[in-house]
Tab-separated table of N, CA and C in Angstrom:
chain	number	residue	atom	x	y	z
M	186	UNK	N	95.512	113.374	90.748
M	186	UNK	CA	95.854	114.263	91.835
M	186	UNK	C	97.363	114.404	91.935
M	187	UNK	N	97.793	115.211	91.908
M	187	UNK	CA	99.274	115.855	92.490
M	187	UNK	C	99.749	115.597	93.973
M	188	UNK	N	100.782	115.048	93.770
M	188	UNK	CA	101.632	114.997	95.266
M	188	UNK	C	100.872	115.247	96.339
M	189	UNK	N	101.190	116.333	96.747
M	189	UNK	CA	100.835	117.208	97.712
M	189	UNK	C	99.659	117.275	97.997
M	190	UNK	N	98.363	117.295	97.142
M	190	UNK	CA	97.370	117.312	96.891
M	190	UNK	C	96.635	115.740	97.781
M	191	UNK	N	97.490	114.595	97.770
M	191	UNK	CA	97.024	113.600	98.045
M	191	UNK	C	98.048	112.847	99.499
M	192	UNK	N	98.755	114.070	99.786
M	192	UNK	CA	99.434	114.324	101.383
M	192	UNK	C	98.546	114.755	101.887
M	193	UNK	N	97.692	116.311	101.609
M	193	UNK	CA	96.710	116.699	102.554
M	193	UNK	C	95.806	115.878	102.605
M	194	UNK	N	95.199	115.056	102.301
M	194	UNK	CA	94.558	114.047	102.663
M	194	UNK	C	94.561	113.140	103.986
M	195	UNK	N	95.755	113.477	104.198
M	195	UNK	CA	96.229	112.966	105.709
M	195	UNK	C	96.319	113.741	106.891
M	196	UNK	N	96.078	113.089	108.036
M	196	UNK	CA	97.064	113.881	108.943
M	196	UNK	C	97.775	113.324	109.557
M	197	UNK	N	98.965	114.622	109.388
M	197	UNK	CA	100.297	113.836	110.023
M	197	UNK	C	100.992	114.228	111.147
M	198	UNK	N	102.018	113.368	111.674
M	198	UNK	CA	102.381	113.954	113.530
M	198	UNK	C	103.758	112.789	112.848
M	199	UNK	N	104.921	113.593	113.852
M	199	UNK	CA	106.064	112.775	114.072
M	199	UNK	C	105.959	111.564	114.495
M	200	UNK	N	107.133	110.974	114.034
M	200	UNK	CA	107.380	109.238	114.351
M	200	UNK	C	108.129	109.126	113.346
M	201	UNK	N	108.305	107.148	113.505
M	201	UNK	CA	109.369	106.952	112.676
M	201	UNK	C	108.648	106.200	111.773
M	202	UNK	N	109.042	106.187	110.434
M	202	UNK	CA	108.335	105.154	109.602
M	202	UNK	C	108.913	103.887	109.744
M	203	UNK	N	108.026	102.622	109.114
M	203	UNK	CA	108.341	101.204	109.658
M	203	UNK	C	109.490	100.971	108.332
M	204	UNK	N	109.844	101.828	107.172
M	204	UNK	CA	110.700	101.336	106.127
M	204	UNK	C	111.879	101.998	106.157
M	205	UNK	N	111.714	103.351	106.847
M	205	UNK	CA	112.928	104.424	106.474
M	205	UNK	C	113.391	104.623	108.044
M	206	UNK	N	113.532	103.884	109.066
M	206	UNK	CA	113.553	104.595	110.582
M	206	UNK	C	115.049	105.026	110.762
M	207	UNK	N	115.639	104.653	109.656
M	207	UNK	CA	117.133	105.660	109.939
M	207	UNK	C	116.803	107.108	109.883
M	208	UNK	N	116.173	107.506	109.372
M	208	UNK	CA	116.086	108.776	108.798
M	208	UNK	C	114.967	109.501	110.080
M	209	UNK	N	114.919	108.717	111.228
M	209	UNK	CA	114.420	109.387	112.758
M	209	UNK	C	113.134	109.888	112.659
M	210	UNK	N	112.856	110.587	113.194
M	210	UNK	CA	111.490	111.163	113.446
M	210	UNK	C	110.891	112.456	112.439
M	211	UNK	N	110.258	111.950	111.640
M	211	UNK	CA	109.703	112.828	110.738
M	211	UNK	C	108.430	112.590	110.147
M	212	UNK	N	107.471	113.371	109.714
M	212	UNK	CA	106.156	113.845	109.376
M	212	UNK	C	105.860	111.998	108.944
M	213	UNK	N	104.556	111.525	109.574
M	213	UNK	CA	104.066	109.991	109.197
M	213	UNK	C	102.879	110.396	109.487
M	214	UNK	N	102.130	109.085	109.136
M	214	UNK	CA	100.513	108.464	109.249
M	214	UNK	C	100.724	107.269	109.982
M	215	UNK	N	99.702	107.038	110.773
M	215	UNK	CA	99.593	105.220	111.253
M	215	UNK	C	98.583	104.511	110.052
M	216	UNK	N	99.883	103.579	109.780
M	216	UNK	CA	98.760	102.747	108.801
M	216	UNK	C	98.477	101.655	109.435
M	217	UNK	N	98.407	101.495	110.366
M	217	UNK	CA	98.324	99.568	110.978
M	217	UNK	C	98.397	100.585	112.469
M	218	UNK	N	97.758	99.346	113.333
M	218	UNK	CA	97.894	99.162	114.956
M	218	UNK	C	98.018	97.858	115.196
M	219	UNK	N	98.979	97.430	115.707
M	219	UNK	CA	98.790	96.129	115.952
M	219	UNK	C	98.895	95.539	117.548
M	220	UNK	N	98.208	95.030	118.228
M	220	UNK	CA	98.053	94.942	119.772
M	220	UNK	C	98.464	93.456	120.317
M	221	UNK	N	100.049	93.203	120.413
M	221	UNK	CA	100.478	91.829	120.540
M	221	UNK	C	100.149	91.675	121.789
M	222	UNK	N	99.901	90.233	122.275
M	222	UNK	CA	99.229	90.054	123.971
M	222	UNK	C	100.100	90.227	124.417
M	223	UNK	N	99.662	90.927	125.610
M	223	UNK	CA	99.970	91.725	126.780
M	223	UNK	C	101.505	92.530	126.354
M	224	UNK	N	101.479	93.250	125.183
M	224	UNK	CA	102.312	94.639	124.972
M	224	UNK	C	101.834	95.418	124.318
M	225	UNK	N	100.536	95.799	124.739
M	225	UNK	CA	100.063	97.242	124.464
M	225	UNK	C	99.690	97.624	122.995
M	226	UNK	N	99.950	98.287	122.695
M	226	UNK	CA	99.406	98.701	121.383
M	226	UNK	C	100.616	99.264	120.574
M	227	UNK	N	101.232	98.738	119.113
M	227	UNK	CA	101.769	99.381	118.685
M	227	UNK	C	101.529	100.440	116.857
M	228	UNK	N	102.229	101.165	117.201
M	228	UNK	CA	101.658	101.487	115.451
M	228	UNK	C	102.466	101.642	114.659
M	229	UNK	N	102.318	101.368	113.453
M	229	UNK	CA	103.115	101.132	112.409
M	229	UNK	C	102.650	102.577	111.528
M	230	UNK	N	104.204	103.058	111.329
M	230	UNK	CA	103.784	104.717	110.676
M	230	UNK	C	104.730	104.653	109.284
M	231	UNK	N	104.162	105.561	108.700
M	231	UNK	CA	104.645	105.487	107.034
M	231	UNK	C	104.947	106.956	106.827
M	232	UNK	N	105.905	107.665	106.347
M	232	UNK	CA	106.836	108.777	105.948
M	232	UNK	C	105.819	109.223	104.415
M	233	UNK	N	105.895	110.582	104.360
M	233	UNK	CA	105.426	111.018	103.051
M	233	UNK	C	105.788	109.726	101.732
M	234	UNK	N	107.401	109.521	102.094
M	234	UNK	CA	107.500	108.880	100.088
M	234	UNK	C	107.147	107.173	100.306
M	235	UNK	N	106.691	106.884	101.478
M	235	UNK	CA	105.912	105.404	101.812
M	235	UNK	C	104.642	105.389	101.589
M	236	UNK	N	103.516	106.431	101.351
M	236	UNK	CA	102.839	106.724	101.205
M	236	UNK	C	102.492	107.140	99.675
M	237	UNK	N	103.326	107.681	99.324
M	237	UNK	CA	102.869	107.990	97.778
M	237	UNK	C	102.954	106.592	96.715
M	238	UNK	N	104.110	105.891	97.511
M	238	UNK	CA	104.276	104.803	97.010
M	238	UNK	C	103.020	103.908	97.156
M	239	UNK	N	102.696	103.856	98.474
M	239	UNK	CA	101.324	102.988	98.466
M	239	UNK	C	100.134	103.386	97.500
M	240	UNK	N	99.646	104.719	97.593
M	240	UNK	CA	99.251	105.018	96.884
M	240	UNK	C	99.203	104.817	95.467
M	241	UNK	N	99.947	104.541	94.675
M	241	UNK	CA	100.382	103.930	93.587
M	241	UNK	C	99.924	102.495	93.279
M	242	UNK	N	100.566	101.868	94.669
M	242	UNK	CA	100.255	100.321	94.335
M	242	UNK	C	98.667	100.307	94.485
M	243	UNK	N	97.890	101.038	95.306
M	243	UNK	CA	96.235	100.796	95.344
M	243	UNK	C	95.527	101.580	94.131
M	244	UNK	N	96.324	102.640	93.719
M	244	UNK	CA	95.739	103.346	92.012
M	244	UNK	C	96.108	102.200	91.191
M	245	UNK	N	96.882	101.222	91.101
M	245	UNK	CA	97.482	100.391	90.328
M	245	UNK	C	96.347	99.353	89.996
M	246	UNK	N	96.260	98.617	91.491
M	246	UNK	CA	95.432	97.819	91.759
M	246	UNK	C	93.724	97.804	91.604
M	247	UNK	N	93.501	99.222	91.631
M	247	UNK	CA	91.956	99.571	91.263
M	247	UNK	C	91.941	99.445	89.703
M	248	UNK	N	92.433	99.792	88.765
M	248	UNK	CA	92.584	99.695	87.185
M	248	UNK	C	92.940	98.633	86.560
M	249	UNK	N	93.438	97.798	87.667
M	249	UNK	CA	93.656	96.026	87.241
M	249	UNK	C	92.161	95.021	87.682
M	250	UNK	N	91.566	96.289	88.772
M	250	UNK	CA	89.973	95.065	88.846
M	250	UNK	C	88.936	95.466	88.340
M	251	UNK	N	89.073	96.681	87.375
M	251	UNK	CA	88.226	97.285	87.210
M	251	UNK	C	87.403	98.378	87.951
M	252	UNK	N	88.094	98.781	88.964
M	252	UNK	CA	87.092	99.785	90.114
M	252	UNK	C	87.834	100.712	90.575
M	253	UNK	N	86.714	101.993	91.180
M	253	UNK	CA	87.145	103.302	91.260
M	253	UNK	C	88.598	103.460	91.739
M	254	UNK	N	89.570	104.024	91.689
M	254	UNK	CA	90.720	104.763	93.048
M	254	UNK	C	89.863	106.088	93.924
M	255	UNK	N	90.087	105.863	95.187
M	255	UNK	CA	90.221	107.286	95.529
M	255	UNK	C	91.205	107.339	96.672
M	256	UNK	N	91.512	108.558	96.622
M	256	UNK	CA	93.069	107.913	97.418
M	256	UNK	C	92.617	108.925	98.891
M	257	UNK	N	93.561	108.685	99.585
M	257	UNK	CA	93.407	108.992	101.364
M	257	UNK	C	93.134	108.252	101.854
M	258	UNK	N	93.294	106.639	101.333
M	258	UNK	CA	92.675	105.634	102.788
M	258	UNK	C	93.545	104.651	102.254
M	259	UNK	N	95.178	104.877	102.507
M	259	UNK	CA	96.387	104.218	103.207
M	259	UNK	C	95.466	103.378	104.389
M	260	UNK	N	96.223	102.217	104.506
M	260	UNK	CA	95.813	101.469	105.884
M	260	UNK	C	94.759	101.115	106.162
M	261	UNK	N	93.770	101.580	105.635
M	261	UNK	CA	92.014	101.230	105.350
M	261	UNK	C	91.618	99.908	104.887
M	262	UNK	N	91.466	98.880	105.294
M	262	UNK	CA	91.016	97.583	104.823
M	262	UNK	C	89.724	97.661	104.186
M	263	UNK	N	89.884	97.087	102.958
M	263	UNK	CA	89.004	97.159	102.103
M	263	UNK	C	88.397	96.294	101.749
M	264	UNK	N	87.099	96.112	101.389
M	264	UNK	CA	85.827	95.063	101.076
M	264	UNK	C	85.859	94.436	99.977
């Protein structure tokens, strides 16, 4: 799959990503929620090139155990 092709896969809304937050508020995903006691809920968001990158490391990781990739499930805990 092509770039772009495996962006629409997502949907995305402003925020800051948890690697690049200099670079302010721009197009992310929540990959994580994490709910520390008693402060609410926070989420951890990832920028288009945090994402392609992940993507990579889980296409990587499927061909090292032997099993399928399919990509769009950033942040998805897996079995």
């Amino acid at each position: 799959m092509e770039r772009q092709q495996i962006l629409d896969l997502y949907e995305w809304s402003p925020g800051v990503c948890f690697r690049h937050p200099d670079r302010g508020a721009v197009s992310t995903i929540v990959v994580k929620t994490l709910h520390p006691r008693g402060d609410g809920r926070h989420e951890i968001r990832a920028c288009e090139d945090c994402v392609i990158a992940m993507e990579d490391i889980r296409r990587e990781d499927a061909a090292r155990r032997g099993s399928e990739y399919e990509p769009g499930h950033v942040g998805e805990c897996e079995e």
